[in-house]
Coordinates of C-alpha atoms in Angstrom, one line a residue:
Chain X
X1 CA 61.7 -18.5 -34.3
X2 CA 62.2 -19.6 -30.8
X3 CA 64.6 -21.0 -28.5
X4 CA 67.6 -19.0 -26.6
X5 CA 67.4 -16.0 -28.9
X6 CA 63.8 -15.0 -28.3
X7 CA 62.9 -12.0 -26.5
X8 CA 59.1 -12.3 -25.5
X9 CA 57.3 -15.9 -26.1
X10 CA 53.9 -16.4 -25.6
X11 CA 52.0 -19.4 -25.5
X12 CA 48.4 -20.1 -25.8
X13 CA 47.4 -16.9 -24.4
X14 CA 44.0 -16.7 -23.9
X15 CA 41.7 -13.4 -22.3
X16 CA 37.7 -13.2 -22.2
X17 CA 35.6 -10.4 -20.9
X18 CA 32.5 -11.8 -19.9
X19 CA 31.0 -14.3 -22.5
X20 CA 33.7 -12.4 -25.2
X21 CA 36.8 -14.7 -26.2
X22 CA 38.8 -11.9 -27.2
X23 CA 42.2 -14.0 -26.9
X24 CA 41.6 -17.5 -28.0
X25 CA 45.3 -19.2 -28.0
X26 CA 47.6 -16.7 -29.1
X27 CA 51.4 -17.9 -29.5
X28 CA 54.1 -15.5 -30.6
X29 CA 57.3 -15.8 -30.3
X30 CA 59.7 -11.9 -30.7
X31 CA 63.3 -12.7 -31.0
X32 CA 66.3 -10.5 -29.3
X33 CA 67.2 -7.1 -31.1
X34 CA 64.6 -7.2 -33.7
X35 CA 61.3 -5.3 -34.7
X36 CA 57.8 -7.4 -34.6
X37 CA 55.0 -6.2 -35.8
X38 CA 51.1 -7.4 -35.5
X39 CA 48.6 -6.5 -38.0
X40 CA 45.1 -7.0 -37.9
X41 CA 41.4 -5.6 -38.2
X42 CA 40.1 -3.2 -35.1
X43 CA 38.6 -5.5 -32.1
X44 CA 40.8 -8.4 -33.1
X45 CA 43.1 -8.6 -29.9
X46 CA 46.0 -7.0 -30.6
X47 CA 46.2 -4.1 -27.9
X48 CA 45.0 -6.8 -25.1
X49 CA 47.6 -8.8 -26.2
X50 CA 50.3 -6.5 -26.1
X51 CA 48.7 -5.7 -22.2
X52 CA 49.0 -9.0 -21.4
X53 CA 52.5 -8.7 -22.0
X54 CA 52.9 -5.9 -20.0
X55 CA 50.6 -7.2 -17.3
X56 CA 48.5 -4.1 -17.4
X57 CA 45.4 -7.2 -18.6
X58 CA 45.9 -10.6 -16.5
X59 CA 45.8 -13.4 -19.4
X60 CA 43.2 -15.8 -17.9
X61 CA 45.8 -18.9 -19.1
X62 CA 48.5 -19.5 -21.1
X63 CA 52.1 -18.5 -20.9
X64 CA 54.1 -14.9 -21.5
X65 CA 57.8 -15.4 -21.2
X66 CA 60.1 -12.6 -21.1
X67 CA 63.8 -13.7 -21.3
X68 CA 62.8 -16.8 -20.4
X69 CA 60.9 -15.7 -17.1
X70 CA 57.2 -16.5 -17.0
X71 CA 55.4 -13.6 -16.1
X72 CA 51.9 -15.1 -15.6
X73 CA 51.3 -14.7 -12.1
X74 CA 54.5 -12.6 -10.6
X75 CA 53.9 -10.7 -7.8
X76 CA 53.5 -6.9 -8.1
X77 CA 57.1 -6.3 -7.1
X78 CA 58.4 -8.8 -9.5
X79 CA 56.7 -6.9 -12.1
X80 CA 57.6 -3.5 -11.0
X81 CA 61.0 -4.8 -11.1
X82 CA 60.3 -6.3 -14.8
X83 CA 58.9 -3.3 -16.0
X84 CA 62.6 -1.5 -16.2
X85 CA 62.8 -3.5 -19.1
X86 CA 60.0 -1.7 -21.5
X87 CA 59.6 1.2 -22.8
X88 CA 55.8 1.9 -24.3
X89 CA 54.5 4.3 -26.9
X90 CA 50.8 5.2 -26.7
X91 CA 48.2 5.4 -28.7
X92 CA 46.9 8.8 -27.3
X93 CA 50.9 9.3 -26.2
X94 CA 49.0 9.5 -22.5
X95 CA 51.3 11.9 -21.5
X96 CA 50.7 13.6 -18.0
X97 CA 48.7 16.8 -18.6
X98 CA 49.4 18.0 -15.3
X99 CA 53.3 18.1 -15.9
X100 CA 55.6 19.5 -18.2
X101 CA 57.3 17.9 -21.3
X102 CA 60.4 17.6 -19.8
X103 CA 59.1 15.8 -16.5
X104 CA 56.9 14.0 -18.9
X105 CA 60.2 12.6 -20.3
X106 CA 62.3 12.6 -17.3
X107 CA 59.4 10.5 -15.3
X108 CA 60.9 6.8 -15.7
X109 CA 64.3 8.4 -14.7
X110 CA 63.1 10.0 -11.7
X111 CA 60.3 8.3 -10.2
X112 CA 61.9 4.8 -12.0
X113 CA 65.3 4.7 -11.4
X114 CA 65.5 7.3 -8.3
X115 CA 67.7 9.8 -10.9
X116 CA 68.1 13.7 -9.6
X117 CA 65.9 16.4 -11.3
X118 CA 69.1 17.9 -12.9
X119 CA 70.1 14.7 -14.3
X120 CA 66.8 13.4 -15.3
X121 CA 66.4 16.9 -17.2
X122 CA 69.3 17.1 -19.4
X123 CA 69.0 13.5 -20.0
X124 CA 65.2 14.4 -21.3
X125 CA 66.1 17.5 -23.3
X126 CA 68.5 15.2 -24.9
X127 CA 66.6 12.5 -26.0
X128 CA 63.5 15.6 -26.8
X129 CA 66.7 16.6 -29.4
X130 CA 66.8 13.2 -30.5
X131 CA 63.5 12.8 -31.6
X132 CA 63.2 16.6 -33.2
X133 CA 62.1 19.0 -30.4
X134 CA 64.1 22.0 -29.0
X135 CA 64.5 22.6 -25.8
X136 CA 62.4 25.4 -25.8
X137 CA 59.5 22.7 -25.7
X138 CA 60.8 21.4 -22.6
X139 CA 59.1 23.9 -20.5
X140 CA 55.7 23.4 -22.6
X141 CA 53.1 21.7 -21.3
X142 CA 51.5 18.8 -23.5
X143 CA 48.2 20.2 -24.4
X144 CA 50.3 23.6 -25.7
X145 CA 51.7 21.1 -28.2
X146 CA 50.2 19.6 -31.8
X147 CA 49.5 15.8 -31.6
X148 CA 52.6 14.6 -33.9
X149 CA 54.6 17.1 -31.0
X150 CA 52.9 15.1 -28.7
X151 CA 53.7 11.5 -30.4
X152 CA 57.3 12.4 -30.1
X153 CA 57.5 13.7 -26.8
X154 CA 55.5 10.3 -25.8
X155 CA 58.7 8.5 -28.2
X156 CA 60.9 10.4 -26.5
X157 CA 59.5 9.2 -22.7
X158 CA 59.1 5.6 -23.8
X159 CA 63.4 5.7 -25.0
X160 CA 64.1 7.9 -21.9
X161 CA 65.0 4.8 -19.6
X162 CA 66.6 3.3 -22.6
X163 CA 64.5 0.1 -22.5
X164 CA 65.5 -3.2 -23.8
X165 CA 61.8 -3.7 -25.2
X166 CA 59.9 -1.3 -26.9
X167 CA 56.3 -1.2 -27.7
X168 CA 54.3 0.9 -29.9
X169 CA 50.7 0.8 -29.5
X170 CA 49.6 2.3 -33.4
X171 CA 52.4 5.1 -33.4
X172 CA 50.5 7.0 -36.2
X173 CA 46.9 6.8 -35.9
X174 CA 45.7 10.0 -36.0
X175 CA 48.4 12.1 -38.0
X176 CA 48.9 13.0 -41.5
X177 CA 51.1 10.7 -43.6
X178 CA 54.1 13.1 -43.3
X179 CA 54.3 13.1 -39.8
X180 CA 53.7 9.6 -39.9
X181 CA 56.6 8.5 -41.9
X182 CA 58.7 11.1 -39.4
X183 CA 57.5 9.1 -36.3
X184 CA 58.2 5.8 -38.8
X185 CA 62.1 6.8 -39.0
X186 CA 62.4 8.1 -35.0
X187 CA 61.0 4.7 -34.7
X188 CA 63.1 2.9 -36.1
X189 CA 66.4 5.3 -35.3
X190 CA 65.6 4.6 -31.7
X191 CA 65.7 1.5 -31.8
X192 CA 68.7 0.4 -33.8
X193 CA 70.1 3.1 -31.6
X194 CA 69.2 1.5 -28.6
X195 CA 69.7 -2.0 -30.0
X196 CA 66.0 -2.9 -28.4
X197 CA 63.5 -5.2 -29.2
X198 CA 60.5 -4.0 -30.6
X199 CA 57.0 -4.9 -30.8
X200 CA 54.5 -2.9 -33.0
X201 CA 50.6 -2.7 -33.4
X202 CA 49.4 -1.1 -36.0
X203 CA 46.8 -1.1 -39.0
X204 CA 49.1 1.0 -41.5
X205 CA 50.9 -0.9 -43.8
X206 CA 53.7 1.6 -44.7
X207 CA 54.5 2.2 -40.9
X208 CA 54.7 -2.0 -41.5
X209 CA 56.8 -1.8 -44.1
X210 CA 59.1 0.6 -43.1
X211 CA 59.3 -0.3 -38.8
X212 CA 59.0 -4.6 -38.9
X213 CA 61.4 -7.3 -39.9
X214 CA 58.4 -9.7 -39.1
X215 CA 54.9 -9.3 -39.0
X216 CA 52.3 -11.6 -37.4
X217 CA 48.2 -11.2 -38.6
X218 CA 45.7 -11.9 -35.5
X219 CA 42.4 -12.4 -36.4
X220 CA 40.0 -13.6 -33.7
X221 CA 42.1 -13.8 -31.5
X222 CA 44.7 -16.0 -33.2
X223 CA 47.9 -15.4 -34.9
X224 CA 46.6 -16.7 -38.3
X225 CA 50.1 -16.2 -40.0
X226 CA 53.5 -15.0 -39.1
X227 CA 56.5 -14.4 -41.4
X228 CA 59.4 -11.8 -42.3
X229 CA 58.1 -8.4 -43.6
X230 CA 59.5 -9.6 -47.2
X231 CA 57.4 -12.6 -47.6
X232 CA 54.2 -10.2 -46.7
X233 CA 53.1 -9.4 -50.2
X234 CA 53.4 -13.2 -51.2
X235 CA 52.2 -14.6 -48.3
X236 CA 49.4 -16.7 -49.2
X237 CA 46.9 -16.1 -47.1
X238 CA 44.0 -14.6 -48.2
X239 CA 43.2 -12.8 -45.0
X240 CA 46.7 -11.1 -44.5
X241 CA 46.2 -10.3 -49.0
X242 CA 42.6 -9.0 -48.2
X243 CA 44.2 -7.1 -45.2
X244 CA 47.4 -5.3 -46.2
X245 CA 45.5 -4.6 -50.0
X246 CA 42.2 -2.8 -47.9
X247 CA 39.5 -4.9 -49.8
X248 CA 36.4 -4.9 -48.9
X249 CA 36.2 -8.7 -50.1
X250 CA 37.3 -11.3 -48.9
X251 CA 37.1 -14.0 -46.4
X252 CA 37.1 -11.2 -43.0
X253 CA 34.4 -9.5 -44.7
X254 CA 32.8 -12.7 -45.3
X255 CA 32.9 -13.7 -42.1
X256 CA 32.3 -10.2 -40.3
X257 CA 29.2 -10.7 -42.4
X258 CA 28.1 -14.5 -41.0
X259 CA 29.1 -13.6 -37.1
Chain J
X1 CA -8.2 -1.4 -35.9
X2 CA -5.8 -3.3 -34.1
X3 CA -5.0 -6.6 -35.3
X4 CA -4.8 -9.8 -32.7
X5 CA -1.6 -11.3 -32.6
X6 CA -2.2 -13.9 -30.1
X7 CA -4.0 -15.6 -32.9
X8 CA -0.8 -16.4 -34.6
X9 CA 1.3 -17.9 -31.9
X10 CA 0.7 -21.8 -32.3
X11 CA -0.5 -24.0 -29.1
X12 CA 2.0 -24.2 -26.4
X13 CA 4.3 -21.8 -27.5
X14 CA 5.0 -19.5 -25.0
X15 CA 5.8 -15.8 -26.2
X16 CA 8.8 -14.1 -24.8
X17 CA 6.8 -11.2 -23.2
X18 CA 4.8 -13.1 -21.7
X19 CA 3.2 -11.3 -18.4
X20 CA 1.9 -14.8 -16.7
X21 CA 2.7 -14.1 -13.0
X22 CA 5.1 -16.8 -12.4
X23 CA 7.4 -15.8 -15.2
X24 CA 6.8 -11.6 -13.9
X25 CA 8.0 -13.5 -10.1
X26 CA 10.9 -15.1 -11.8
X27 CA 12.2 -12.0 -13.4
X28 CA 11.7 -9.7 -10.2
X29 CA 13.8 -13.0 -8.7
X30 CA 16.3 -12.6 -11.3
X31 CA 16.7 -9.2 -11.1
X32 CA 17.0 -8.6 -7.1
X33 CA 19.4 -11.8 -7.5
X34 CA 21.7 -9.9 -10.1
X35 CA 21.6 -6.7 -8.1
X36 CA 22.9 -8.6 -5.2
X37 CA 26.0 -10.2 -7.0
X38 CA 26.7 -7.3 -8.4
X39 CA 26.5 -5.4 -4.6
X40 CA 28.8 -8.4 -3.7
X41 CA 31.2 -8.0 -6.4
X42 CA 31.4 -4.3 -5.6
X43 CA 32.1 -5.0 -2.5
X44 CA 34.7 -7.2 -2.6
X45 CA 36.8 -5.1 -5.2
X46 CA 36.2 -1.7 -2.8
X47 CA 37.6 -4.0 0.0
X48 CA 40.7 -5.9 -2.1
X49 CA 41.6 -1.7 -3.4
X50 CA 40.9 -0.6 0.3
X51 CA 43.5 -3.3 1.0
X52 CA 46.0 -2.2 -1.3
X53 CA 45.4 1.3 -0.3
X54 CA 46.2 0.4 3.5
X55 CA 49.6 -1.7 2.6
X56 CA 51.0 1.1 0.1
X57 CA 50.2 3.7 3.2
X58 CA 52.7 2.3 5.4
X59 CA 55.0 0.9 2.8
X60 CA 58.0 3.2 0.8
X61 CA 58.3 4.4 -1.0
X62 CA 55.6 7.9 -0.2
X63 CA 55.7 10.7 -2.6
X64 CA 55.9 13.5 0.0
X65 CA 55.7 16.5 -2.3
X66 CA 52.0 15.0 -3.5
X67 CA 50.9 14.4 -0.4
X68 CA 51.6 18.6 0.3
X69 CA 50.1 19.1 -2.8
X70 CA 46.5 17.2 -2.5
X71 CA 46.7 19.1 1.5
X72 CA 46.5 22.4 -0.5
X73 CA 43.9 20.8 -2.7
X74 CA 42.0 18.8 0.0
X75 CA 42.2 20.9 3.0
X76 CA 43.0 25.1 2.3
X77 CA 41.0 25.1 -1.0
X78 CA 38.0 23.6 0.9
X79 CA 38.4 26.1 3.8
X80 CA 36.0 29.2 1.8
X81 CA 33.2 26.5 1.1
X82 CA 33.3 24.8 4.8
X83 CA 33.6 27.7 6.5
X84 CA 30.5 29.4 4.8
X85 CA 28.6 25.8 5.6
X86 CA 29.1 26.1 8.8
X87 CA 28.7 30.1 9.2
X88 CA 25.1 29.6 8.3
X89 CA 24.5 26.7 9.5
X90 CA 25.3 28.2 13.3
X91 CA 23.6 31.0 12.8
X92 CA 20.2 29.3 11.4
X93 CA 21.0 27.0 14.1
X94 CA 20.8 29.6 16.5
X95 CA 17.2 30.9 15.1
X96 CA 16.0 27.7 15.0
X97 CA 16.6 26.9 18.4
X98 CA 15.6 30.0 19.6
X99 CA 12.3 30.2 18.2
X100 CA 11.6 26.1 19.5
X101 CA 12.9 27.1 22.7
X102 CA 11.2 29.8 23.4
X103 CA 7.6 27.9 23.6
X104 CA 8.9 26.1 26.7
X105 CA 10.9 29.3 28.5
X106 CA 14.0 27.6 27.5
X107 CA 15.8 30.3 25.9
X108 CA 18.9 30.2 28.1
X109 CA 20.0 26.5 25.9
X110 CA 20.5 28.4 22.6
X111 CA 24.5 28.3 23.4
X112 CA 24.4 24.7 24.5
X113 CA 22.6 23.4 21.6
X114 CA 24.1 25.4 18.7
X115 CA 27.8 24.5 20.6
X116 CA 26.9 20.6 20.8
X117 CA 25.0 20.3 17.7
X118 CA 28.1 21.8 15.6
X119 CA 30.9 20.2 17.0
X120 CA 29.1 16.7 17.5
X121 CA 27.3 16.5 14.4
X122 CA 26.8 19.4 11.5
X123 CA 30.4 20.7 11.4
X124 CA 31.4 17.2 10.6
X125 CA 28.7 15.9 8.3
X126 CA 28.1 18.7 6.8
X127 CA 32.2 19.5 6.1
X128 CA 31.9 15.6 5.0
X129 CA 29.0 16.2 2.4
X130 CA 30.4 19.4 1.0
X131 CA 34.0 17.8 0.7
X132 CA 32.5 14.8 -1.4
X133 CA 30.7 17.6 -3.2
X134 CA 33.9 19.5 -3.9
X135 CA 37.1 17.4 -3.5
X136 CA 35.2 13.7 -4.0
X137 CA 34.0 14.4 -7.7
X138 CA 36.9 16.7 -8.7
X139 CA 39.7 13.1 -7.4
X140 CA 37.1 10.6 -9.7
X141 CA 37.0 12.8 -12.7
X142 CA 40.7 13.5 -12.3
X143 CA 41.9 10.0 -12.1
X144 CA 38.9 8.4 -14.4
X145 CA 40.6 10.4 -17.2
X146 CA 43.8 9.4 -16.4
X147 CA 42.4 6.3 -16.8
X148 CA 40.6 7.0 -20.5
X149 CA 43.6 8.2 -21.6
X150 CA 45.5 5.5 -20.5
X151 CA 47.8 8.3 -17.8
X152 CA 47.6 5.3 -15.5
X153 CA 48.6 2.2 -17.9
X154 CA 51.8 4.5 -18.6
X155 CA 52.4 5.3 -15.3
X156 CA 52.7 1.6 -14.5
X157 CA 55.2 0.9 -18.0
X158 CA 57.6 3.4 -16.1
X159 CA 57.7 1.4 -12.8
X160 CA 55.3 3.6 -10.7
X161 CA 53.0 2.0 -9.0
X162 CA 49.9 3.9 -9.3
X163 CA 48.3 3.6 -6.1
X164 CA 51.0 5.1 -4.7
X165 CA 51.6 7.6 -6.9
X166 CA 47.8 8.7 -7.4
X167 CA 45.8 7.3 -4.6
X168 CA 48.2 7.2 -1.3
X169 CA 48.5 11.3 -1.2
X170 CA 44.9 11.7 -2.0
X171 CA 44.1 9.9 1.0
X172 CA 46.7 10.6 3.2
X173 CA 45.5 14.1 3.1
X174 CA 41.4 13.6 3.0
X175 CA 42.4 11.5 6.5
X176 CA 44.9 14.9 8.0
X177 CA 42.8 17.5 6.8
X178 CA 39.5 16.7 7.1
X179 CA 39.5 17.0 10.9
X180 CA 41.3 20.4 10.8
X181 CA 38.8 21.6 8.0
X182 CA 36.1 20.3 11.0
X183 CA 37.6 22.3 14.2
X184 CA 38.1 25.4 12.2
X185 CA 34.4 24.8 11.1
X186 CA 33.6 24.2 14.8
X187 CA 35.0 27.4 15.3
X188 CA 33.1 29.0 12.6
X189 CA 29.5 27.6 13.0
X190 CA 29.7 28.7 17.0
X191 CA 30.8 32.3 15.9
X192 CA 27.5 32.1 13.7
X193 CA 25.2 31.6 16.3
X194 CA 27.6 33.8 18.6
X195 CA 26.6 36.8 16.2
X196 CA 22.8 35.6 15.5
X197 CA 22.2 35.1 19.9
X198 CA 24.1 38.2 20.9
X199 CA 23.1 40.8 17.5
X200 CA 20.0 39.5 16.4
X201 CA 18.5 38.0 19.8
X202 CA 19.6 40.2 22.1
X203 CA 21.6 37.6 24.9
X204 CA 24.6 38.8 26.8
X205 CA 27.8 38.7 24.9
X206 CA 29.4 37.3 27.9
X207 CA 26.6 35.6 29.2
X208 CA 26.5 33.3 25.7
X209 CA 30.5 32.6 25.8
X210 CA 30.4 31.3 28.9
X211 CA 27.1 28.7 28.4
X212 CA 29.0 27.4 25.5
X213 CA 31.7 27.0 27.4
X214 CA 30.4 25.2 30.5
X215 CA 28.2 22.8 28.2
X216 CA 31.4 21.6 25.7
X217 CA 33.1 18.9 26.9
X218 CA 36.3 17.3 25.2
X219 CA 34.9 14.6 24.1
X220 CA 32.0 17.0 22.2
X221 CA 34.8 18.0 19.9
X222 CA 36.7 14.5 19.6
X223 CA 33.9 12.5 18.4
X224 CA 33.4 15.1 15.7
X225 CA 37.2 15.7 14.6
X226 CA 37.1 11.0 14.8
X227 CA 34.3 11.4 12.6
X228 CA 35.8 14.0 10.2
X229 CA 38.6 11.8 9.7
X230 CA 36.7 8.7 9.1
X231 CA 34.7 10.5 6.6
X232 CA 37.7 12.1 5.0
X233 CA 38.5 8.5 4.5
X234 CA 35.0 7.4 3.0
X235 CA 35.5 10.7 0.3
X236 CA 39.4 9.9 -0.9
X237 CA 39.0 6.3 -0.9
X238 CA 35.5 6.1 -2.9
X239 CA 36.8 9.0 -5.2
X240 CA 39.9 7.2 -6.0
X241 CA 38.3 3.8 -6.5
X242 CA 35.9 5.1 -9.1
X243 CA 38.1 7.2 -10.9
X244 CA 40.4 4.4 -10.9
X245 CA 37.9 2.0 -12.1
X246 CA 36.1 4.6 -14.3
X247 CA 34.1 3.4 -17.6
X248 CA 35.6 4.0 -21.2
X249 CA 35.0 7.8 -22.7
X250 CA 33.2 10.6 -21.6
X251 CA 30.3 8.5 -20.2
X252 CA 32.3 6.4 -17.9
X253 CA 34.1 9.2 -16.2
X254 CA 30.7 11.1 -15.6
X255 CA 29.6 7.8 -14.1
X256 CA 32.4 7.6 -12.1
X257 CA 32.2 11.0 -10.6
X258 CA 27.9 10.6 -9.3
X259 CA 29.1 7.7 -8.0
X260 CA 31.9 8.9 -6.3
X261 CA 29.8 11.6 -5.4
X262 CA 26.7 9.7 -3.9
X263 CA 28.3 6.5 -2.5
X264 CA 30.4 8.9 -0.2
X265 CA 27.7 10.8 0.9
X266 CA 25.8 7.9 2.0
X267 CA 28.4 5.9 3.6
X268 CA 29.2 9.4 5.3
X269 CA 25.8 9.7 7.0
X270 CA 25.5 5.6 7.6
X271 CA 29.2 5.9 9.5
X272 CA 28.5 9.2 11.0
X273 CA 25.1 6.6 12.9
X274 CA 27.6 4.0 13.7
X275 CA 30.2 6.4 14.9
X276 CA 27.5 8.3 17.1
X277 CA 26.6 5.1 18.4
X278 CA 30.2 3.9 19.1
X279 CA 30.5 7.4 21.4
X280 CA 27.5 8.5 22.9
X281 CA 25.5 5.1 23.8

């Protein structure tokens, strides 16, 4: 997977925090139009990677291209610029207490791309229909609303803009497996809809199986495998088997163990 | 009975804890050497954000509807809690002097030294301390949590530059308002010891307006409203950095918000020496 086609390509990424290698030579290569996904264990790199991307963590060396445009050391307003691009779903949804669901929404339009109130508002109480919430909830303000509201308010902000990458930082941690296969479909709705690229983090393997057409592993900072989300159960590596089966044994245990 | 352990280390081994005075130097040497890196480093960020701070002031674009909104928060919601400040601070002022005075016969100076002692110095330390009280912790806890909760990560993801957005108004108004907050506390802290000289002491109503007029000069007021702004400044800026730089979780924001808290306060009264200096010397 690489060449013309590919969307985001990274190259021997590496991050530290002190005397912590938390990055240690990531490559990953996302092509055009279609929906990776990394796996991996808590505290192995995957949200830090997925902020070097997005420039939100400086990558200490290494190169992140986004089509084809390395983004390791661009200036603030080449980033700014850049940043039209993505769209991001997170973790918490980090939606702005302080302003209604609707300006929540309509922020990238207004404060983004310069759009009018009016506009920006219809557009958001469109895409809140799109992703299941009435208008009525426009008005709301985000702590009136439940936390799988809140995860589709904070979809519905990161389509607003209609990006041409998407990423979703663990879209459904935190909610019950109902209202996690909902946010699963919206997921991947809005982004055949949009015809995006999407990048996914996550630890739960039916949002996995139902959101990627590949999936990468990291482990210690490394992408230890890589491969379409068909080849997952028969991949042949016993740390993405131990991984997406939840054993307790097994060579990350092991080594979680040793370290 | 206590067993000896030294017994059990073998010849030459050094233990870890060892409390031989060169190693007890070494560590004291260690640790001042740290703490001044670590002052350094602080340093240098507070100086690179002070920098960014500066360029995104007098670059577009400038959210003016914020900017409004933090001189409501910054400068009328602070008006009850300076005002009072400086009420009783004139007014004890007034007492004070009084009392002292009165040992020598000097009386008749009450005016002049409540007048020049607010509008020089109290009105605008003391609005300073009470607005890092009020406005400096409320700005770090605000934007540390934005930062927990990752308010400010998203707000970059949809092309807003947060300094802008979240630190540019905040300081824009601590700058404006803080010397407005300071002449209506002038105001305020010589009506105190107006109503404590004339009610309480027994001067001449007339007699007390016009020594506090003949003794303030322009420059009285000036140096204080200068200052005010300065340390409106100091309270923003160090509000904003450590919210902005705030700790993971609960923890981290509180941390953020005493430091916000003291480093203001004590930059407010080294500045207010410097800016003293700078006028009066």
């Amino acid at each position: 997977m690489s060449g013309d086609t590919a969307k985001i390509v990274m190259k021997d990424v590496h991050k530290s925090f002190g005397s912590k290698h938390v990055l240690n030579g990531i490559d990953l290569t996302v092509e055009r139009g279609t929906s990776m996904v990394i796996i991996g264990g808590s505290g192995t790199g995957k949200s830090v990677a997925l902020k070097c991307i997005l420039g939100l963590i400086h990558a200490d060396s290494g190169s992140i291209l986004v089509d084809g445009v390395e983004t390791m050391g661009m200036s603030d307003r080449e980033r700014n610029a850049m940043m039209g691009k993505f769209g991001m779903l997170f973790q918490g949804g980090a939606l702005f207490d302080s302003l209604p669901v609707w300006h929540n929404v309509a922020f990238g339009l207004i404060h983004g791309q310069g759009m009018s109130l009016k506009q920006a508002r219809d557009i958001a109480v469109d895409k809140l229909k799109s992703v299941g919430l009435g208008s009525q909830v426009a008005n709301l303000f985000p702590a009136e609303l439940s936390g799988g509201m809140q995860k589709r308010v904070s979809l519905a902000r990161a389509i607003a803009t209609e990006p041409e990458i998407i990423f979703f930082d663990e879209p459904t941690t935190g909610l019950d497996p109902i209202m996690a296969d909902v946010i699963n479909n919206l997921i991947v709705e809005c982004v055949k809809n949009l015809g995006a690229t999407a990048l996914t983090i996550t630890h739960d393997m039916a949002s996995v199986r139902k959101i990627a057409d590949h999936v990468s592993m990291i482990y210690e900072g490394k992408m230890i495998w890589t491969g379409g989300v068909d080849r997952l159960d028969d991949s042949g590596n016993p740390y993405v088997d131990q991984f997406i089966h939840g054993r307790a044994q097994g060579p990350i245990t092991k080594h979680a163990h040793m370290a | 009975m206590a067993k000896d352990s030294s017994k059990n280390i073998p010849i030459g081994h050094t233990p870890k804890s060892s409390f031989h005075p060169v190693t007890i130097v070494l560590d004291m040497c260690q640790g001042a050497g740290r703490s001044l890196l670590d002052l350094a480093d602080s340093i240098g960020r507070l100086g690179l954000f002070t920098g960014k701070v500066l360029a995104a002031c007098v670059t577009p674009p400038l959210y003016l509807k914020h900017i409004l909104r933090q001189f409501m928060n910054i400068g009328f919601y602070s008006l009850a809690v300076v005002g009072m400040t400086a009420l009783f601070s004139g007014m004890v002022l007034a007492l004070q002097s009084y009392t002292g005075f009165s040992r020598f016969n000097a009386e008749g100076a009450v005016a002049s030294v409540v007048v020049l002692s607010i509008t020089r110095e109290l009105a605008p330390v003391l609005a300073g301390l009470m607005v890092a009280g009020r406005i400096g912790a409320s700005i770090a806890a605000e934007i540390g949590t934005m930062r927990v909760t990752e308010q400010i990560d998203a707000l970059t993801t949809l092309s807003v530059n947060p300094i802008k957005y979240l630190v540019v108004p905040r300081v824009m108004a601590g700058v404006i308002m803080m010397p407005i907050l300071v002449l209506i506390a002038d105001i305020i802290g010589v009506m105190g010891g107006y109503l404590v000289g004339v009610h309480v002491l027994g001067f001449s109503a007339s007699g007390y307006i016009t020594q506090t007029w003949d003794f303030v000069e322009p420059i009285d007021v000036i140096s204080g409203l200068v200052k005010a702004g300065v340390f409106g400044f100091i309270v923003t800026l160090l509000g904003c950095y450590n919210g902005y730089n705030s700790g993971r979780g609960a923890q981290g924001v509180g941390a953020a918000t005493t430091n916000a808290v003291v480093s203001a306060s004590i930059l407010i009264l080294i500045f207010n020496y410097f800016l003293t200096q700078a006028f009066f010397s």
